[in-house]
XYZ file of C-alpha atoms in Angstrom:
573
model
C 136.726 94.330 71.685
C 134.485 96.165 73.978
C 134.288 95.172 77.664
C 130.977 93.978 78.923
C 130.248 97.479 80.583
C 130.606 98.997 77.910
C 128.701 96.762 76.086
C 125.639 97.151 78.466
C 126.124 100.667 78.365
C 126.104 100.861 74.950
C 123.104 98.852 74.978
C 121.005 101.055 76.719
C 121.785 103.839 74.774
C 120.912 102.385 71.496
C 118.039 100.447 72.200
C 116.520 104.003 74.106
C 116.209 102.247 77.369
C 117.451 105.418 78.898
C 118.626 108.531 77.607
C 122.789 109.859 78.011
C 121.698 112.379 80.439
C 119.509 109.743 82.518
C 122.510 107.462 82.281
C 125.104 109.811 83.629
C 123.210 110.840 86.545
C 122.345 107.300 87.828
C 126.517 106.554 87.261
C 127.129 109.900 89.225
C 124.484 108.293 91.416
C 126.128 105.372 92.083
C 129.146 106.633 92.455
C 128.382 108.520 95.198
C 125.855 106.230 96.974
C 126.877 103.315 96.123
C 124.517 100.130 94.859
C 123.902 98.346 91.862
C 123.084 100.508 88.949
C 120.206 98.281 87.296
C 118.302 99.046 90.775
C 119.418 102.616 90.609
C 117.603 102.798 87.061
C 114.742 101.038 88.281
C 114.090 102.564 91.233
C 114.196 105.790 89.461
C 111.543 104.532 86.973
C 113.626 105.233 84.364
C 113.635 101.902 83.074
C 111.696 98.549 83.108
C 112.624 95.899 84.807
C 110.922 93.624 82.431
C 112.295 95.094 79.406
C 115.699 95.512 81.257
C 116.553 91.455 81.445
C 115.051 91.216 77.709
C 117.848 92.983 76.550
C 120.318 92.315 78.596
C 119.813 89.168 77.030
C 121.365 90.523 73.968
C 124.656 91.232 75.625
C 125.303 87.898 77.048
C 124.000 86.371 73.801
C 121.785 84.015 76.002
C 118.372 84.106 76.980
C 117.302 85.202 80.705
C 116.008 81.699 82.551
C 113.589 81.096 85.151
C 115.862 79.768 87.904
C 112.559 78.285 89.913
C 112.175 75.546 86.486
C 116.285 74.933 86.561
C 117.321 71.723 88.328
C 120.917 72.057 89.605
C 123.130 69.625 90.722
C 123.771 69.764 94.756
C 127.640 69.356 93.585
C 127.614 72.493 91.761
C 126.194 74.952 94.368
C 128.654 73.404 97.082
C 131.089 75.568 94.683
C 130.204 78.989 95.792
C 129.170 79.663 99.787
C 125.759 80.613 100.743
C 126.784 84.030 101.722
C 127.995 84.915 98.823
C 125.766 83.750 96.462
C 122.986 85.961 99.257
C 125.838 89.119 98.569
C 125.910 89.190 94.629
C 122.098 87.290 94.430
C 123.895 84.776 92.160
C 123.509 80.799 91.624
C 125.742 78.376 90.452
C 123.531 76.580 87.796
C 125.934 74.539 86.209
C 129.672 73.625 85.419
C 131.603 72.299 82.430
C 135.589 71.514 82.409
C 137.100 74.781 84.068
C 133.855 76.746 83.348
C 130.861 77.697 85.683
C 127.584 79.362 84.280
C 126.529 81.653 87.148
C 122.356 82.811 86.931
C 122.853 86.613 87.929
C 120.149 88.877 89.535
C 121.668 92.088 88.459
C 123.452 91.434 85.159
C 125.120 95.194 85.661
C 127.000 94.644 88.663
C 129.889 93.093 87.031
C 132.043 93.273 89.746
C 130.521 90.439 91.147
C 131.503 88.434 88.242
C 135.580 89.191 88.884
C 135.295 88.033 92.739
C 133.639 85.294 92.223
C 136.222 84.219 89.055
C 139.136 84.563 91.995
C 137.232 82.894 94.685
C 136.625 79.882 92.258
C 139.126 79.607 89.840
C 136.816 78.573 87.538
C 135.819 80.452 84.404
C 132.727 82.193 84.693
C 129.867 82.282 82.070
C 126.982 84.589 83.136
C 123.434 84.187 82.414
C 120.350 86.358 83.612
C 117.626 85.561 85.574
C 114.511 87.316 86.959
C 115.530 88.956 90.493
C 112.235 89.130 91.687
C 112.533 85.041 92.136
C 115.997 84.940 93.551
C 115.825 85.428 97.393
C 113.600 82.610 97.916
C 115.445 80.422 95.079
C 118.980 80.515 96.750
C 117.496 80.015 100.139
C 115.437 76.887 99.035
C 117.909 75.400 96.673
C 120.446 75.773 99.828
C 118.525 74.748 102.313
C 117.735 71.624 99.786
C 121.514 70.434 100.085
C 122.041 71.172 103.843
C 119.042 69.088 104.153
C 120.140 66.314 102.108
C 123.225 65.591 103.569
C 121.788 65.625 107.208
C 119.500 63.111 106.083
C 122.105 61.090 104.322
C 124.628 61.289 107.358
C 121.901 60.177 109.470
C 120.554 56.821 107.020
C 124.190 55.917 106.573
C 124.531 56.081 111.150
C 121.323 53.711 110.767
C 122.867 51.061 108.485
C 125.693 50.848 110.140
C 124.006 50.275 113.483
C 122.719 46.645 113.934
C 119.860 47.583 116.009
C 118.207 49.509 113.556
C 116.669 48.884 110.786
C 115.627 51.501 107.788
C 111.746 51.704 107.397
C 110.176 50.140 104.704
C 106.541 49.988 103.371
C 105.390 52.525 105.688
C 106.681 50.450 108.760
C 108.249 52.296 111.156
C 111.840 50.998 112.158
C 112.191 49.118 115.025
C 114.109 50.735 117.699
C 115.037 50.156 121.424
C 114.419 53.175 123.809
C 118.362 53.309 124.796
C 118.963 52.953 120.750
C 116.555 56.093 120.516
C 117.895 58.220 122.870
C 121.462 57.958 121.506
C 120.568 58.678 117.908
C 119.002 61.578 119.097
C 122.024 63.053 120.210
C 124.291 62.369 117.161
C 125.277 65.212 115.378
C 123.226 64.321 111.866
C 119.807 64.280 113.976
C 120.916 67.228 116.108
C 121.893 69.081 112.717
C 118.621 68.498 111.105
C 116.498 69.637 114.510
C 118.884 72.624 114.558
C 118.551 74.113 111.321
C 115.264 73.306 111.279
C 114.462 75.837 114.445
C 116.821 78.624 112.934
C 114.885 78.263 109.374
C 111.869 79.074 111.222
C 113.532 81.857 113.713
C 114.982 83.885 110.163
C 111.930 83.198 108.442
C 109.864 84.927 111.557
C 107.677 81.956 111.784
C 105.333 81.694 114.763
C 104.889 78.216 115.128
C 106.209 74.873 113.540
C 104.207 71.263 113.021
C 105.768 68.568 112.508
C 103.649 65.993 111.586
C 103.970 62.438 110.321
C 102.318 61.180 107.214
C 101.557 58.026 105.268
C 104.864 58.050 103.529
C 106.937 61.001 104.673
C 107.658 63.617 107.855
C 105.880 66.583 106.891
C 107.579 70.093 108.356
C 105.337 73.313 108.238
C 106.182 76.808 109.593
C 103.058 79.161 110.439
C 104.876 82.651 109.148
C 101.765 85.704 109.253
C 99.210 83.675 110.484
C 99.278 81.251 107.736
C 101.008 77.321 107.256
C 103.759 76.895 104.418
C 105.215 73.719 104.158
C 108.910 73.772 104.501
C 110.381 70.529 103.367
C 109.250 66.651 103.524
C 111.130 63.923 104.702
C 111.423 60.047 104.767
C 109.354 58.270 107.514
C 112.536 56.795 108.690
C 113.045 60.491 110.344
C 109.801 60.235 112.537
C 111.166 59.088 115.555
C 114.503 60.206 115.796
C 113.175 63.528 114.993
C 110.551 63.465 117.801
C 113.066 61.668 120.755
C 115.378 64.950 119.535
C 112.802 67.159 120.402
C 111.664 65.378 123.894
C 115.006 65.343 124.519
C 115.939 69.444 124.273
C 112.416 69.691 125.848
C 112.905 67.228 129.133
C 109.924 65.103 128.373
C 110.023 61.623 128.013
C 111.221 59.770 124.891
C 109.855 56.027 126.677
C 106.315 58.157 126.335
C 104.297 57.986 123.238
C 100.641 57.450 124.123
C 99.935 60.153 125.962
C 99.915 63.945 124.647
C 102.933 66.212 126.716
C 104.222 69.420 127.266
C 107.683 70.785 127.594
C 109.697 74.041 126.538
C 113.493 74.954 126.172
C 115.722 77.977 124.978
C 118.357 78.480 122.158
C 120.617 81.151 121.449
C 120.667 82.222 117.901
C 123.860 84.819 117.509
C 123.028 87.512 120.758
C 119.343 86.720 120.915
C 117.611 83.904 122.916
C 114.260 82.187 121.860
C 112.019 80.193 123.802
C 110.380 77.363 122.641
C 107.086 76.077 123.534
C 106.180 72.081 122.802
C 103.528 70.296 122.675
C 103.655 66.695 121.548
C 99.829 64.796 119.961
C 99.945 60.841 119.668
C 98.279 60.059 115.964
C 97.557 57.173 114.470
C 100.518 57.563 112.540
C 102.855 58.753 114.848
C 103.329 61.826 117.348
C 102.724 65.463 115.798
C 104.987 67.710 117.106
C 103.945 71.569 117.529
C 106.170 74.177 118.439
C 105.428 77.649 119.640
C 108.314 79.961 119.080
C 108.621 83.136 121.466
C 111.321 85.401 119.822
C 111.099 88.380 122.098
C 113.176 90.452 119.728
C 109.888 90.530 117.310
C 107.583 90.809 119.806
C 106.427 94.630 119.799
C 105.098 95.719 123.401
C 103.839 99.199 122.411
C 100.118 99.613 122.675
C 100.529 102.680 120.305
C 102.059 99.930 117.444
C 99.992 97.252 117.687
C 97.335 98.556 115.030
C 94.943 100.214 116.951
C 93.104 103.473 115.445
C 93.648 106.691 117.145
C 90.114 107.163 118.394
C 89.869 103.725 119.543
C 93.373 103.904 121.157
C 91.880 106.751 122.980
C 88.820 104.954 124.277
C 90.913 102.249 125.764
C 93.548 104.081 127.386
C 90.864 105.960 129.279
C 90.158 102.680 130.736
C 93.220 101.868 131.683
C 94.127 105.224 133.837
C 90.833 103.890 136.184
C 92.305 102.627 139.665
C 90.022 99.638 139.046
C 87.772 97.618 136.976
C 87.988 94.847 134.281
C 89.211 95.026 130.800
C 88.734 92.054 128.971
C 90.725 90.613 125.370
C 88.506 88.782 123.465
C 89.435 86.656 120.089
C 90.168 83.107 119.032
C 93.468 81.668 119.925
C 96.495 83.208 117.704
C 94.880 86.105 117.588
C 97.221 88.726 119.378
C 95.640 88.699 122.713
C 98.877 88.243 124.992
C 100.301 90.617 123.144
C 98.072 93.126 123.902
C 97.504 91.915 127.658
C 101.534 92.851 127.915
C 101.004 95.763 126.303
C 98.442 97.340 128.707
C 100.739 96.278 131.681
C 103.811 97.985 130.273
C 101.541 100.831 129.908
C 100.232 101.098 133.488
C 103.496 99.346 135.084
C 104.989 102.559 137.156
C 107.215 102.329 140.314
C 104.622 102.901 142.238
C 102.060 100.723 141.394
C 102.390 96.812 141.893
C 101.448 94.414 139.180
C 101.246 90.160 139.597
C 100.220 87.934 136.546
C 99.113 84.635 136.338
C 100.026 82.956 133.114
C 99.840 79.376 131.762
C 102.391 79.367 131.099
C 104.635 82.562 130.970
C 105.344 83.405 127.634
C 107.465 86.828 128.136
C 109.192 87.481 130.976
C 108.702 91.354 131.641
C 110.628 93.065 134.110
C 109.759 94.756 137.425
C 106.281 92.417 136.794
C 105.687 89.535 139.356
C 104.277 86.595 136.825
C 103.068 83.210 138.021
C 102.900 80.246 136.042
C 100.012 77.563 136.578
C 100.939 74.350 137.366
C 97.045 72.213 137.393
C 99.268 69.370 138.365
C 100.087 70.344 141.650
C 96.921 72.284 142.035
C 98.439 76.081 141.271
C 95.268 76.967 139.340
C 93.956 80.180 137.770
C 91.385 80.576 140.719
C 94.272 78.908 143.051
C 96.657 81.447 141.749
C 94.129 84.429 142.219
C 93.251 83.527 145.903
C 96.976 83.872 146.912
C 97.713 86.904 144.784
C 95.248 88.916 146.592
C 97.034 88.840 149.609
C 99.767 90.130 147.940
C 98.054 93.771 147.989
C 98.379 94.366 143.661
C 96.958 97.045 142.287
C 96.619 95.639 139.251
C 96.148 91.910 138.283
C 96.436 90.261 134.601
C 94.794 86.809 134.546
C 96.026 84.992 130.944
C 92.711 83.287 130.518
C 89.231 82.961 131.892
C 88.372 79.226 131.676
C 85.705 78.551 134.081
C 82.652 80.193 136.677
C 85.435 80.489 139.746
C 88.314 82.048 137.892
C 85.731 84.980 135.984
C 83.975 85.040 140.059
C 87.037 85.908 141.832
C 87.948 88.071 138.702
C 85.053 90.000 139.125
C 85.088 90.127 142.419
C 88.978 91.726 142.496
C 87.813 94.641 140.293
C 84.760 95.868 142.305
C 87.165 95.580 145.374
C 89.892 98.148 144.024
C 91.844 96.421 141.449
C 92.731 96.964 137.715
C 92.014 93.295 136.550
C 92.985 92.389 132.907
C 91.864 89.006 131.189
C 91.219 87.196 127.803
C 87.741 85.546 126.619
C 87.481 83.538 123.600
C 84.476 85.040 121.782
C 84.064 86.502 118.430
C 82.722 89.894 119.440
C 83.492 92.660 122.167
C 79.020 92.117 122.683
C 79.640 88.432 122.386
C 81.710 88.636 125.434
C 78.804 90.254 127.382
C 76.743 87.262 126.684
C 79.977 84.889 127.381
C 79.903 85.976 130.985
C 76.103 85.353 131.846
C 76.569 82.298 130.279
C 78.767 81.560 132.770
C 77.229 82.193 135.551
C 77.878 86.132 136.633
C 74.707 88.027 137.288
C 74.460 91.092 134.782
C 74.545 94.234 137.897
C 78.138 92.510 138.407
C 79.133 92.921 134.815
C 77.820 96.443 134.462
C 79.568 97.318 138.429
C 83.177 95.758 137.303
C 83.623 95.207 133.539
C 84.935 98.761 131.717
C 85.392 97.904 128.216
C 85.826 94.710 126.023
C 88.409 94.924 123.101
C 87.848 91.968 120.715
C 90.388 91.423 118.184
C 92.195 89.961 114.831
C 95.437 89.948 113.167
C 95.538 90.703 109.453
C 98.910 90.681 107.688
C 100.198 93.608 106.352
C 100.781 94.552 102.646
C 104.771 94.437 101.330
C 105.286 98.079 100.882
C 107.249 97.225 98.002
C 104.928 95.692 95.910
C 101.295 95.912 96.704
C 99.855 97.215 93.674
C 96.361 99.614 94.085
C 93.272 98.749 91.978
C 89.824 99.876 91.455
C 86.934 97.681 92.602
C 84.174 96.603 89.914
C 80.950 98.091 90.096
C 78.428 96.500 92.336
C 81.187 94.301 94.021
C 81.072 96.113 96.574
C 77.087 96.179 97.661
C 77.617 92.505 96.957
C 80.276 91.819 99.523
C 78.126 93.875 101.600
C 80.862 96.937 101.741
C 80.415 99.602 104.138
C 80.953 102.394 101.036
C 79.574 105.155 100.279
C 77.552 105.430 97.264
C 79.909 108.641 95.709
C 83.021 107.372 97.937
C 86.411 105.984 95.375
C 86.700 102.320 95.692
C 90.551 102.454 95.445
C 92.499 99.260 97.349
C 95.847 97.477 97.214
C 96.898 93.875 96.542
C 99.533 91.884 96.882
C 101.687 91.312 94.388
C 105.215 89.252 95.732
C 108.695 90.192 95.889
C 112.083 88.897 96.931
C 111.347 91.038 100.200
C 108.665 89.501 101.187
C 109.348 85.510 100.057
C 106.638 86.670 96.623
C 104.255 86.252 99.512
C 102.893 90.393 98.936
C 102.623 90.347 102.754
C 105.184 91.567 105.308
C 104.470 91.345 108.962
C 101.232 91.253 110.439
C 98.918 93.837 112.068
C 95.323 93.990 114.361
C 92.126 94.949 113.239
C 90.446 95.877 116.588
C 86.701 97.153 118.073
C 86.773 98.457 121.453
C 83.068 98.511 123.550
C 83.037 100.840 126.694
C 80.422 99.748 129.069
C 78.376 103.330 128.950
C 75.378 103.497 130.725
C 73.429 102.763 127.188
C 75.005 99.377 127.429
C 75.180 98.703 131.194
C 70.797 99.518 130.485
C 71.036 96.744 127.950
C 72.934 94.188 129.843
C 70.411 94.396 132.572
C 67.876 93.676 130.327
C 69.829 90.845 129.100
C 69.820 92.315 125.315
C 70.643 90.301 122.836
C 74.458 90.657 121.026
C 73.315 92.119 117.669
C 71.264 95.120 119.711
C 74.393 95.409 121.833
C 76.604 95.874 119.085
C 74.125 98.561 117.368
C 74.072 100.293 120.154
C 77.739 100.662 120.488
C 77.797 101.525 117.313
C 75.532 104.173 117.227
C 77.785 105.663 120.195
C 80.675 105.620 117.716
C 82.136 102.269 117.974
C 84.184 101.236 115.209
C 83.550 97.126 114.192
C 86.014 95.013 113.250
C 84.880 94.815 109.317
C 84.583 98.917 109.776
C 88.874 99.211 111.283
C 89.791 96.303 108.238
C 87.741 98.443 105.804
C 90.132 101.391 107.059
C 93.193 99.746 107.048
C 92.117 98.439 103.417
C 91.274 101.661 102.180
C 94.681 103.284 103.426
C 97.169 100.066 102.018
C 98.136 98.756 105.401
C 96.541 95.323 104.162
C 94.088 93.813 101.490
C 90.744 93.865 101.130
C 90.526 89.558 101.395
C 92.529 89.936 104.258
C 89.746 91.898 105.963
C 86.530 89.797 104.378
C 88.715 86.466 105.549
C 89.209 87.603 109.194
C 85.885 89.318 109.713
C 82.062 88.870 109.618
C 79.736 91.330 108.245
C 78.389 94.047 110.202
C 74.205 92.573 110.618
């Protein structure tokens, strides 16, 4: 009898999947590169991937599955490690006597199917499944089980403790401060906390909410911009999850009326991560949030942030000035800090001395003096500022303008000599102009110390994988009020989802940006107290690119998707 590779082999030949000659090469191929053949064939675009897993089908005498419909028994994946089920992208789905049947990603790489018949003992009977699903399946049905038993170590700690009782009808279980600080630290709690924080580190989340419900602990992770709930738990986790997280944090677990604020840092293999807290009393309980600062993912390159080149330019112009103010505008989670860092690598020389004040730090950057606020104690922005001046900088970045006496003494430090940057929460780089006379500052200061406004968004970027290009309807576009030209292609990319990027279609995230330099067209209109709109037209008659005019760009060359761009920015009035 035939062995199975040269059954699949055979198969492809006679059911002119490929041809002998298109065969041979992708063996001599493989040989020499290594890597599974069916992805050797695919990537070639010799073959379907589709049509590949139909007939493979044939071999194995079994139809291919869809392994996110298949419930498995926790038992059975406990058989074969994580890691190796992530190596061969295989899942144990079920097992009978001395017998396994293992769901395969690749049904040609058969070697996988001889280790994993000595690393089990068991007798292996192969099915196929669709690869595109099987990243995210082995990494939620594992992280199903590992979450399971933490939860069932830690019930089984509270009935044996008599102190404690389990919650019941949406009653939260009655337990003593001293009760609640030593759960916290047992290993099933600690577990749970733990692997929760490294889900979201792998995952490159930004933030995490934890957040008690009616019936259940609801965990989220914030990964590109956008909330994907991770996993729900029973109510009877609520506080001992919480006190866990006070307790890493310093804050206090006797504490739960009032909101508070805390931070720690875990190492995660060679790399630390800080972790920002903030804890919300609810009528249902305290909502945790967590900020995560993972400095290894934290790009601070102007040039690869996502600005244009032409913009780029216009900024960097600003930044070689020995003073003035540049200001960040967007809403919060928008990039701002990043870019703030950014511009201070860019001007930080040997030569030239640089003091932040941050609340709080988020990066610590070397060679840079940073100050954290501390309102408690009365170490203020404008407090902060005051002192720093004496310090002689040449070049100050304030994290946020909050009130008339920070943006005064801004001000005032960039008509006095120094390179000042800041962040505004506005919508537009005009918007800003009108932010600051709302405040207070008289317009000749504006025009004497502000040099350009950058207002900005994030947008996530399109899997290069998968995003699939498309032609847009006729009319859509004068609908959605398109900034195309009549004859111009309407060509764009959408997402489509792969085991890359989690099916998602996005990968990563990246800013759209518009840049206005305070020429003397717009220092004329800020004296006359224009309004935004006539601003912006303005600038944009002087070659300022919009925000809906970069995202239209970005959409037009595949970085990201056209919804991305209508869902982070306005139309251009």
């Amino acid at each position: 009898m035939a062995s199975l590779r040269e059954r699949i082999i055979l198969m492809l030949l006679e059911d002119k999947l490929v041809s002998q000659e298109q065969l041979s090469q992708a063996l001599k191929t493989q040989k020499e590169k290594g890597g599974n053949l069916s992805k050797i064939l695919v990537k070639a675009g010799l073959i379907d991937e589709d049509k590949l897993f139909i007939n493979m089908s044939k071999v194995f005498l079994k139809p291919s599955i869809d392994i996110n419909r298949f419930k498995i028994d926790p038992e059975v994946l406990k058989i074969i490690p994580l890691d190796v089920c992530r190596q061969y992208q295989i899942i144990p789905i079920s097992k009978l006597g001395d017998t396994i049947t293992l769901a395969m990603a690749d049904p040609l790489n058969i070697l996988a199917l001889d280790d994993i018949k000595s690393l089990t003992g068991y007798k292996i009977n192969p099915i196929i499944a669709d690869a595109r699903k099987f990243i995210q399946a082995i990494e939620e049905r594992y992280a199903e089980i590992s979450s399971k038993s933490v939860i069932e170590g830690l019930i089984q700690g509270m009935d044996k403790s008599e102190d404690i009782q389990l919650v019941e009808e949406k009653k939260e279980a009655d337990i003593s401060i001293d009760e609640l600080g030593r759960l916290s630290r047992q290993a099933p709690i600690v577990s749970f906390v733990n692997k929760t924080l490294e889900d979201a580190v792998n995952r490159k989340g930004s933030d995490i909410l934890i957040e008690p419900q009616e019936a259940k602990l609801r965990i989220r992770f914030r990964i590109d911009g956008l909330l994907r709930t991770i996993g729900e738990n029973p109510m009877s986790m609520i506080p001992l999850v919480v006190s866990r997280i006070k307790v890493i944090s310093g804050l206090d677990i006797a504490e739960h009326r009032l909101p508070q604020d805390g931070r720690f840092k875990m190492r995660f293999g060679e790399r630390e991560v800080d972790f920002r807290v903030s804890l919300l009393p609810t009528s249902l309980g305290e909502k945790v949030a967590i900020r995560i600062l993972d400095k290894s993912q934290v790009k601070l390159d102007i040039d690869k942030l996502g600005f244009q080149e032409k913009t780029l330019a216009a900024l960097k112009k600003c930044t070689v000035r020995p003073y003035g103010m540049i200001l960040v505008c967007g809403p919060t989670g928008s990039g701002k800090t990043t870019t703030l860092y950014s511009l201070i690598k860019l001007v930080d020389k040997p030569r030239v001395n640089i003091i932040t004040v941050e609340d709080p730090v988020e990066f610590q950057l070397p060679g840079i003096n940073q100050v954290s606020v501390q309102s408690d104690i009365g170490l203020t922005f404008a407090a902060a500022l005051r002192s720093i001046l004496r310090q002689d900088p040449n070049a100050i970045m304030v994290g946020e303008i909050r009130d008339k006496e920070t943006v005064d003494i801004a001000i005032k430090s960039a008509l006095t000599g120094h390179l000042v940057f800041s962040t505004l929460h506005t919508t537009t780089a005009s918007g800003a102009v009108v932010r600051l006379v709302n405040m207070g500052i008289e317009p000749f200061l504006i025009c004497s110390a502000v040099s350009c406004i950058v207002a900005q968004r994030l947008v996530r970027i399109l899997c290069p994988k998968c995003k699939q290009p498309y032609d847009m309807k006729d009319g859509l576009a004068e609908k959605l009020k398109l900034p195309l030209a009549k004859n111009e292609p309407s060509l764009f990319y959408r997402p489509k989802g792969c085991p890359d990027c989690f099916k998602s279609g996005y990968l990563g995230r990246t800013l759209l940006t518009e840049v206005l330099v305070l020429s003397p067209k717009i220092k004329e209109l800020i004296m006359q107290q224009a309004q935004e709109h006539i601003m912006k037209q303005a600038a944009r008659q002087e070659g300022m690119q919009t925000l809906r005019e970069d995202g239209m760009q970005k959409a037009r060359q595949g970085i990201t998707s056209l919804e991305e761009v209508l869902r982070v920015s306005a139309p251009d009035e």
